[in-house]
mmCIF file of N, CA and C in Angstrom:
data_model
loop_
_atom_site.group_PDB
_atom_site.id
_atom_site.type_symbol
_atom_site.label_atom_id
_atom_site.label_comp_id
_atom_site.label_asym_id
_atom_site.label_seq_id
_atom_site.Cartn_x
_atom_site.Cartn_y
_atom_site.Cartn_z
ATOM 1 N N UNK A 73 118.044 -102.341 -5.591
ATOM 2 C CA UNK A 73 116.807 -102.105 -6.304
ATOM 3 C C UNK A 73 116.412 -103.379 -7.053
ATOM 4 N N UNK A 74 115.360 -103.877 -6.933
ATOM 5 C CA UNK A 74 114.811 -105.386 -7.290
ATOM 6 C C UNK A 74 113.906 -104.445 -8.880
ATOM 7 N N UNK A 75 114.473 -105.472 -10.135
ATOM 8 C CA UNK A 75 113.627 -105.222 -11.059
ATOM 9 C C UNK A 75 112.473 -106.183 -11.283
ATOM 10 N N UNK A 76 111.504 -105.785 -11.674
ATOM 11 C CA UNK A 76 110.322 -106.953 -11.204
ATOM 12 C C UNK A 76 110.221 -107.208 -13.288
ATOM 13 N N UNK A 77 110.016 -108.440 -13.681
ATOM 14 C CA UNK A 77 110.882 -108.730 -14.996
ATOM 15 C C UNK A 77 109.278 -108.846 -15.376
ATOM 16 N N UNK A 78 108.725 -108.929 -16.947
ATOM 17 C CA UNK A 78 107.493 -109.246 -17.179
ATOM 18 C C UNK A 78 107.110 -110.373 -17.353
ATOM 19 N N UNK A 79 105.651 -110.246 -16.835
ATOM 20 C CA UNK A 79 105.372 -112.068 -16.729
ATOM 21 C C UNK A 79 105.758 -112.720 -18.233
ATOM 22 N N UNK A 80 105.427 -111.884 -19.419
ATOM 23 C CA UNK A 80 105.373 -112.523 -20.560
ATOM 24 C C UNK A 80 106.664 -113.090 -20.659
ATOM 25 N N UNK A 81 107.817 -112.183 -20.337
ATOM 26 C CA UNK A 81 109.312 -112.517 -20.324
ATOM 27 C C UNK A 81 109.363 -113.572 -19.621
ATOM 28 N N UNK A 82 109.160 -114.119 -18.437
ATOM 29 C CA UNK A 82 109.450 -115.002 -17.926
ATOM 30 C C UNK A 82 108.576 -116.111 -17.948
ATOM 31 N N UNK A 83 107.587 -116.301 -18.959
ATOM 32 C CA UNK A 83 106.784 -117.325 -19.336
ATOM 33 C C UNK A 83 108.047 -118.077 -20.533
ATOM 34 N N UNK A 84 108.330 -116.482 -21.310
ATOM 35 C CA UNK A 84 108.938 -117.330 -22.642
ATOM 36 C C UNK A 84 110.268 -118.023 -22.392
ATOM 37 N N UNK A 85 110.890 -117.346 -21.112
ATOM 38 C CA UNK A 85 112.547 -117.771 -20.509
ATOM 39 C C UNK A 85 112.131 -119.462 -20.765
ATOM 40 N N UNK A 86 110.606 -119.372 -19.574
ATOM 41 C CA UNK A 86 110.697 -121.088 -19.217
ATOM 42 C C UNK A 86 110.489 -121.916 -20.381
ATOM 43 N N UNK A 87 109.659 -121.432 -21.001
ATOM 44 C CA UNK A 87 109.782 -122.365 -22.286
ATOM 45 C C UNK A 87 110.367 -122.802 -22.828
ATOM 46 N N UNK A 88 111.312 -121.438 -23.705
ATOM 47 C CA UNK A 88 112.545 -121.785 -24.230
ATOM 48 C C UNK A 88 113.508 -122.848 -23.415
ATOM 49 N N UNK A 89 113.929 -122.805 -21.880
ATOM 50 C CA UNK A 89 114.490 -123.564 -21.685
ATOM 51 C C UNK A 89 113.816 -124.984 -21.511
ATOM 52 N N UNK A 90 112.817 -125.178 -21.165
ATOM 53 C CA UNK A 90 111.868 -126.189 -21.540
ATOM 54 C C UNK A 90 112.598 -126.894 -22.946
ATOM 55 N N UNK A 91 112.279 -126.225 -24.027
ATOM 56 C CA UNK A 91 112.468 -127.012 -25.126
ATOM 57 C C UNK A 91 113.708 -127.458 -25.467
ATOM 58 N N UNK A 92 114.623 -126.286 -24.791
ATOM 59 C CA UNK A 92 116.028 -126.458 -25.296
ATOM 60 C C UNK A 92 116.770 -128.176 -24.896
ATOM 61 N N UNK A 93 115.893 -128.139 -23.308
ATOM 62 C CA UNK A 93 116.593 -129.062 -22.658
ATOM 63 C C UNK A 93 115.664 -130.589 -23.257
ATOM 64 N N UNK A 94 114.882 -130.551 -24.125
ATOM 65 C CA UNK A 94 113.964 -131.232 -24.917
ATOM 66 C C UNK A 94 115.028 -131.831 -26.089
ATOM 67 N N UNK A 95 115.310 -130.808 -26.745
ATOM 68 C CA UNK A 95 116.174 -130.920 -27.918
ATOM 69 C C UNK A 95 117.223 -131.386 -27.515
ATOM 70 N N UNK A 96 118.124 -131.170 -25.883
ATOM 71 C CA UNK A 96 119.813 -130.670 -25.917
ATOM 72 C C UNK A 96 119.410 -133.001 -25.203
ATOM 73 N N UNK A 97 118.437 -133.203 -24.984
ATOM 74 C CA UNK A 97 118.384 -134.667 -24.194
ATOM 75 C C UNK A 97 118.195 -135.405 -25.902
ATOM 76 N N UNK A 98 117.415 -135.013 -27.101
ATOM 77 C CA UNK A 98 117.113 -135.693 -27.498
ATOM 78 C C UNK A 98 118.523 -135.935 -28.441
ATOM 79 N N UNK A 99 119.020 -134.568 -28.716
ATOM 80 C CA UNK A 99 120.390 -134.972 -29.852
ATOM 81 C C UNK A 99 121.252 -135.952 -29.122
ATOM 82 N N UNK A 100 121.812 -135.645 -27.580
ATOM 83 C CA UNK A 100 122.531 -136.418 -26.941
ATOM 84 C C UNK A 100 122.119 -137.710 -27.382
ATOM 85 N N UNK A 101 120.945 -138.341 -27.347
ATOM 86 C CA UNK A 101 120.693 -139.575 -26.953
ATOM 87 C C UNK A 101 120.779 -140.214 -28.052
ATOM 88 N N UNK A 102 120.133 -139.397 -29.536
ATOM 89 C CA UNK A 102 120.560 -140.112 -31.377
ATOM 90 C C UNK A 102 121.594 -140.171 -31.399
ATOM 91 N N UNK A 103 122.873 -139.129 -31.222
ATOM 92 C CA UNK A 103 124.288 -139.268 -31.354
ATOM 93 C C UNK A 103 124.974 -140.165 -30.703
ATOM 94 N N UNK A 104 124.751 -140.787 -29.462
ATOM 95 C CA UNK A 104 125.109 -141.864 -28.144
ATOM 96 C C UNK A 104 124.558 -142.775 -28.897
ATOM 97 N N UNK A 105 123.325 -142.872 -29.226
ATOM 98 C CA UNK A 105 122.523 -144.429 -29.803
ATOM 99 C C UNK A 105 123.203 -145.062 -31.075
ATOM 100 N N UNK A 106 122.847 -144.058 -32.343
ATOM 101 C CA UNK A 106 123.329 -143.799 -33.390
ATOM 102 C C UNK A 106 124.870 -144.426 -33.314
ATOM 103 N N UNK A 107 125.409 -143.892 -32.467
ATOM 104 C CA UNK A 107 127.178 -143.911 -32.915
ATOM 105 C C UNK A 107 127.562 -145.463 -32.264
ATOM 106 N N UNK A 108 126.680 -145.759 -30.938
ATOM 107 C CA UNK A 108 127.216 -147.044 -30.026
ATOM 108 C C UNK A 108 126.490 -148.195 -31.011
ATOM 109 N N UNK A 109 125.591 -148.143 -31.188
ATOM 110 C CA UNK A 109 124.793 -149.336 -32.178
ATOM 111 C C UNK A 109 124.704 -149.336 -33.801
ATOM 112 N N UNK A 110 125.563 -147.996 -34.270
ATOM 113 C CA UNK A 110 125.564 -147.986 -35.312
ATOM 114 C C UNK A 110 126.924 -147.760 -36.471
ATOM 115 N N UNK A 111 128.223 -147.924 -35.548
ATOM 116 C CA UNK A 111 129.391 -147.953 -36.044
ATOM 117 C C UNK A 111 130.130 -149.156 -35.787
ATOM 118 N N UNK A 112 130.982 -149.841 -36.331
ATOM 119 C CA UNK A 112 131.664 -150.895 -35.823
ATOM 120 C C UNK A 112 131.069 -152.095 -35.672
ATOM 121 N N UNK A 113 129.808 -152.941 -36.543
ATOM 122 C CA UNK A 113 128.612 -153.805 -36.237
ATOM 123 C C UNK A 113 129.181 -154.367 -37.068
ATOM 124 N N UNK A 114 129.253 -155.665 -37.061
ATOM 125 C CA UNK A 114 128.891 -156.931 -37.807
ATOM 126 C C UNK A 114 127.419 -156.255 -38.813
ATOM 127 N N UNK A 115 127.430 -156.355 -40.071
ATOM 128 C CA UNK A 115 126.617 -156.314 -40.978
ATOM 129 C C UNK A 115 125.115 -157.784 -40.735
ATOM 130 N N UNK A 116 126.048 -158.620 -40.442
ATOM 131 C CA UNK A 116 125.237 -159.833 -40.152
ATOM 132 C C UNK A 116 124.150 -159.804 -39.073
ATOM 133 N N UNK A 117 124.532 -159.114 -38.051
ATOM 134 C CA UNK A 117 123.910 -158.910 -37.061
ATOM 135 C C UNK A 117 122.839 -157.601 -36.683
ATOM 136 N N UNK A 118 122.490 -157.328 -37.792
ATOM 137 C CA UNK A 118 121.552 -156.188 -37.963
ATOM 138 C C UNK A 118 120.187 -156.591 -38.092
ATOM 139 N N UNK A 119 119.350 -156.269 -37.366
ATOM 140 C CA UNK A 119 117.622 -156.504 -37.628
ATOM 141 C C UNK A 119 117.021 -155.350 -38.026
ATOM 142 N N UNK A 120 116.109 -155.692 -38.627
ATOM 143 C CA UNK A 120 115.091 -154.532 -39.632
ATOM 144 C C UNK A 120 113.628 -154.711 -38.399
ATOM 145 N N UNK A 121 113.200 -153.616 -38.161
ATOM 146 C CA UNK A 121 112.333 -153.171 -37.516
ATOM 147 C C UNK A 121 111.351 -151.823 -38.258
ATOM 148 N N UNK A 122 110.223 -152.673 -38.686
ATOM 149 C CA UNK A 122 109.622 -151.860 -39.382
ATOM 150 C C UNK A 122 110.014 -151.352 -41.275
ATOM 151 N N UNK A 123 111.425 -151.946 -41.578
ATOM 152 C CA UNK A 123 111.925 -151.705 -42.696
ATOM 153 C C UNK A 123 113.229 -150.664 -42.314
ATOM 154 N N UNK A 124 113.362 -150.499 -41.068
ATOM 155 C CA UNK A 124 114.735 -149.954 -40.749
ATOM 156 C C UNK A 124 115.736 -150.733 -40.141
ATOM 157 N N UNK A 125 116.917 -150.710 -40.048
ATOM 158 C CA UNK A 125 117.971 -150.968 -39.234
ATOM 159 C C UNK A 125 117.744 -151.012 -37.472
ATOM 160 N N UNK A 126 117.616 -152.048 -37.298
ATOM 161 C CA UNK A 126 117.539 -151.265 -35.665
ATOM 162 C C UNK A 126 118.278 -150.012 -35.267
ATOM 163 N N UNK A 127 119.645 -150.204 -35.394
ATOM 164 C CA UNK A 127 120.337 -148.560 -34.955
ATOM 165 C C UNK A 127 119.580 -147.683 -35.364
ATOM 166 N N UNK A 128 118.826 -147.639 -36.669
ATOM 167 C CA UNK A 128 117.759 -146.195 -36.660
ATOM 168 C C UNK A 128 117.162 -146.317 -36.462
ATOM 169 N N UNK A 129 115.976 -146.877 -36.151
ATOM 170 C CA UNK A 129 114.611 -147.301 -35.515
ATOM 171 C C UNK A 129 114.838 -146.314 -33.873
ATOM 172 N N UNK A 130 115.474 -147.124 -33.441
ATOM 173 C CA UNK A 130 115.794 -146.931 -31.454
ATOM 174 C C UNK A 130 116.846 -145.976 -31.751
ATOM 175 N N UNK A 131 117.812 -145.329 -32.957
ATOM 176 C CA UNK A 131 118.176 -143.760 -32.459
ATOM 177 C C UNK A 131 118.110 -142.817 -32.987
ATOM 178 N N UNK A 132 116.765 -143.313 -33.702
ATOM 179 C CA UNK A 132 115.753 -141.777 -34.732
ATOM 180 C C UNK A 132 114.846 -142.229 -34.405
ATOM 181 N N UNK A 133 114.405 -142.803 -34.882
ATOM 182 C CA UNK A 133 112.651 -143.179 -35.327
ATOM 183 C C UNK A 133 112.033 -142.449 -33.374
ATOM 184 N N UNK A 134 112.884 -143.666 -32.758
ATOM 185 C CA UNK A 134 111.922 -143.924 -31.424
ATOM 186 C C UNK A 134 111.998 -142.237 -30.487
ATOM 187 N N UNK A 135 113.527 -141.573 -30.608
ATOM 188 C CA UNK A 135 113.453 -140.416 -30.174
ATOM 189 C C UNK A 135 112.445 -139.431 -30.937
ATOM 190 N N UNK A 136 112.398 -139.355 -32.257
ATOM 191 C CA UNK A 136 111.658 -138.292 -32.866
ATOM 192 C C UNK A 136 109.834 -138.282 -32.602
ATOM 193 N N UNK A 137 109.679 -139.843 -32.139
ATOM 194 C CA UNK A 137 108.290 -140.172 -31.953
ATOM 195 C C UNK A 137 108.351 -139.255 -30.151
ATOM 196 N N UNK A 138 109.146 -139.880 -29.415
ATOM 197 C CA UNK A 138 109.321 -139.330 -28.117
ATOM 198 C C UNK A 138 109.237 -137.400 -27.899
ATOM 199 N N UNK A 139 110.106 -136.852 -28.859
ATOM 200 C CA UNK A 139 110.376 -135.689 -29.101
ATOM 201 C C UNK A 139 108.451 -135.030 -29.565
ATOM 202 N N UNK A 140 107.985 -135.643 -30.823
ATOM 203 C CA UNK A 140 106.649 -135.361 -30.984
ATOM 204 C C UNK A 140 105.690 -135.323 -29.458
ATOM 205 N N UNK A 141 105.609 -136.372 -28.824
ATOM 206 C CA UNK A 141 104.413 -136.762 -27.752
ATOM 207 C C UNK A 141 105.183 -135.858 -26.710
ATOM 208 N N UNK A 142 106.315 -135.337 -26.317
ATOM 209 C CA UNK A 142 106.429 -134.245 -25.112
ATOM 210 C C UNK A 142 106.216 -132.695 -25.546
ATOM 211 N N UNK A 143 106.326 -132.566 -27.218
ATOM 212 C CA UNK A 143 106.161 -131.162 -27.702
ATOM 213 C C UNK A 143 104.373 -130.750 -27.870
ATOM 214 N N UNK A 144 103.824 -132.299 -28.151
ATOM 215 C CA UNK A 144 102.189 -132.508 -27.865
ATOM 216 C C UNK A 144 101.948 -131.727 -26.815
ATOM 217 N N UNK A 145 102.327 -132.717 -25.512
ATOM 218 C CA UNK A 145 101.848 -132.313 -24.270
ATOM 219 C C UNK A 145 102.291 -130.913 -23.288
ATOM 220 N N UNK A 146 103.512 -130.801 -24.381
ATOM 221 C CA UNK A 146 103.780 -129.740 -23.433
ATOM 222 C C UNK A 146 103.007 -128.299 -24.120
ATOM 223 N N UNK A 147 102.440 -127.795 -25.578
ATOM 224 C CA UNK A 147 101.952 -127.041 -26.065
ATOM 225 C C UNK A 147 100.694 -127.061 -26.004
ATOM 226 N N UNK A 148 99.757 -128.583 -25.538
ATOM 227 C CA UNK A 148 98.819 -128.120 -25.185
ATOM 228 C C UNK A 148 98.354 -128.181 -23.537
ATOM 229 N N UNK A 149 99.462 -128.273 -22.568
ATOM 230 C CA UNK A 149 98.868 -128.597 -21.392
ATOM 231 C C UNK A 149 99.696 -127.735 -20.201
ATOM 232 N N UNK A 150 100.961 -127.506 -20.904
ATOM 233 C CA UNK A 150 101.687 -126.651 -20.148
ATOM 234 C C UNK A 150 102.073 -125.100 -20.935
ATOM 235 N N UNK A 151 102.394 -124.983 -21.412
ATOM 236 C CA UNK A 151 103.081 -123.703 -21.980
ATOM 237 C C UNK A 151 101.123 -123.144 -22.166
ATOM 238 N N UNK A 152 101.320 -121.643 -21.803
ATOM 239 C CA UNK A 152 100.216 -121.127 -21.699
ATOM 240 C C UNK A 152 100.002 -119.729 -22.365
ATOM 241 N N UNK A 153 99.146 -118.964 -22.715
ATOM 242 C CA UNK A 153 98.775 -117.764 -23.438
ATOM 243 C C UNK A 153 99.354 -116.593 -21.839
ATOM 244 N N UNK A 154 99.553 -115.615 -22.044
ATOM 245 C CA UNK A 154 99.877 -114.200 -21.442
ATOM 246 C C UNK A 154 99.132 -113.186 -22.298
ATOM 247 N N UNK A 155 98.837 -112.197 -21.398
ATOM 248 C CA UNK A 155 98.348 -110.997 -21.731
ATOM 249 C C UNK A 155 99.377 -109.924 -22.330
ATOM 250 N N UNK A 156 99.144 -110.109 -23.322
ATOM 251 C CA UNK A 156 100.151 -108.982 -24.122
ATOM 252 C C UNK A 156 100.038 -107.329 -23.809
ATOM 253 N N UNK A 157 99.004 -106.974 -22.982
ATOM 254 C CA UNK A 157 98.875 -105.460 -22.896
ATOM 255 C C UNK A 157 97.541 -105.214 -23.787
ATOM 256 N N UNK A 158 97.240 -104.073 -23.956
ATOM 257 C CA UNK A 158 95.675 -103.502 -24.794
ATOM 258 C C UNK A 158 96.668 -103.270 -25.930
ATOM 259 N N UNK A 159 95.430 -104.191 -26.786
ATOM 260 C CA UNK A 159 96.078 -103.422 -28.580
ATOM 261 C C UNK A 159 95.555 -101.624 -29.083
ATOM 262 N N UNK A 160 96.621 -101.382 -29.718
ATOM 263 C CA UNK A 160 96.506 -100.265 -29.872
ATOM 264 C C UNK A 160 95.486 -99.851 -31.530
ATOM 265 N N UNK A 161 95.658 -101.421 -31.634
ATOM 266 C CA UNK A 161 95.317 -100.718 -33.512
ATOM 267 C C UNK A 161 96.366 -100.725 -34.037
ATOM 268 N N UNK A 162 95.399 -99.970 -35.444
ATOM 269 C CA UNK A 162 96.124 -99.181 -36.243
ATOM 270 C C UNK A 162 96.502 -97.246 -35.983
ATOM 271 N N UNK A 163 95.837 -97.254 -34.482
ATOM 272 C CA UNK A 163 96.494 -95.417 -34.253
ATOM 273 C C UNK A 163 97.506 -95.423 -33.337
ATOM 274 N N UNK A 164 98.769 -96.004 -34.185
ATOM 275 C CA UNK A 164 99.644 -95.739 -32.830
ATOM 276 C C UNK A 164 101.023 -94.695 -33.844
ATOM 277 N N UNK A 165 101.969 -94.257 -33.380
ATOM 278 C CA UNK A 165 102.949 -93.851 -33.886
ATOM 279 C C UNK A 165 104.415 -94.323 -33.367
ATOM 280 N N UNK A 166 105.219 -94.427 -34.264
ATOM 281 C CA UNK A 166 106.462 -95.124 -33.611
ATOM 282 C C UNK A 166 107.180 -94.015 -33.108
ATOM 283 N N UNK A 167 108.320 -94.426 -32.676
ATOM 284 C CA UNK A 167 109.240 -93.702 -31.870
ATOM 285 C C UNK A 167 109.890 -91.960 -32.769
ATOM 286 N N UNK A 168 109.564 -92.055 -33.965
ATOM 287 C CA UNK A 168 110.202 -91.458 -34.736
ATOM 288 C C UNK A 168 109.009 -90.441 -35.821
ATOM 289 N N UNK A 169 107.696 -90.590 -34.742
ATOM 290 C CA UNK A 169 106.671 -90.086 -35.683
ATOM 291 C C UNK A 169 105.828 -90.243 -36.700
ATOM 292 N N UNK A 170 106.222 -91.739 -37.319
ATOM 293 C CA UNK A 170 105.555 -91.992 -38.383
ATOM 294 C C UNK A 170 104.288 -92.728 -37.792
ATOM 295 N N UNK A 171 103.521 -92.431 -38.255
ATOM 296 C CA UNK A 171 102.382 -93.249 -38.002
ATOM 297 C C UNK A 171 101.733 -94.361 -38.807
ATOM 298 N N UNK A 172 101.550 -95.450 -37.749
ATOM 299 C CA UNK A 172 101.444 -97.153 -38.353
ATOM 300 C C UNK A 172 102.074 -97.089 -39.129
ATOM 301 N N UNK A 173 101.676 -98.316 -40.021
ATOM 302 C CA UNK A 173 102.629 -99.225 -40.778
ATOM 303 C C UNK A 173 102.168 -98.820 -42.672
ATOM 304 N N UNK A 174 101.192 -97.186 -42.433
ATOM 305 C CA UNK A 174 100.991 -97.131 -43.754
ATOM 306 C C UNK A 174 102.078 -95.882 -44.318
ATOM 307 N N UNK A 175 102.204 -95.633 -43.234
ATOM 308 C CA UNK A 175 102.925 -94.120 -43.368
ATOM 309 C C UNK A 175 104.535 -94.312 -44.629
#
């Protein structure tokens, strides 16, 4: 027996994993950047970029700017509205009889 899943459900699956794999690329890459260019350095050999350290510049600054411009494009060009069903109002009753949210 094939369950046929709702579109809304499987709009939000993709998203979520959308973002996750957004987030799970961007921590990898501060923690890798961060830790390789930013532990064990000669003090001497540090450049300021913008008033930061390079190690944070290129493993914050530049991911969090990166992280902004794909959460841009992806909320307004990909991730999309679904039809939630007909609203009911305020005349509906819950499972248990009470009716709406004044009861």
């Amino acid at each position: 027996m094939n369950r046929v899943e709702d579109p809304v459900l499987v709009s939000a699956r993709r998203e979520a994993l959308v973002v996750l794999g957004i987030w799970l690329g961007a921590m990898t890459y501060t923690v890798i950047a961060c830790w390789t260019w930013g532990y064990g350095r000669d003090p001497a050999t540090i450049r300021f970029i913008l008033g930061f350290p390079d190690w944070v510049f290129f493993g914050i600054i530049c991911p969090w700017l990166v992280c902004f411009v794909l959460s841009y494009v992806f909320s307004h060009w990909i991730m999309r509205d679904e039809q939630l069903g007909e609203d009911v109002g305020e005349e509906w009753e819950d499972e248990f009889g009470a009716e709406g949210a004044d009861a």
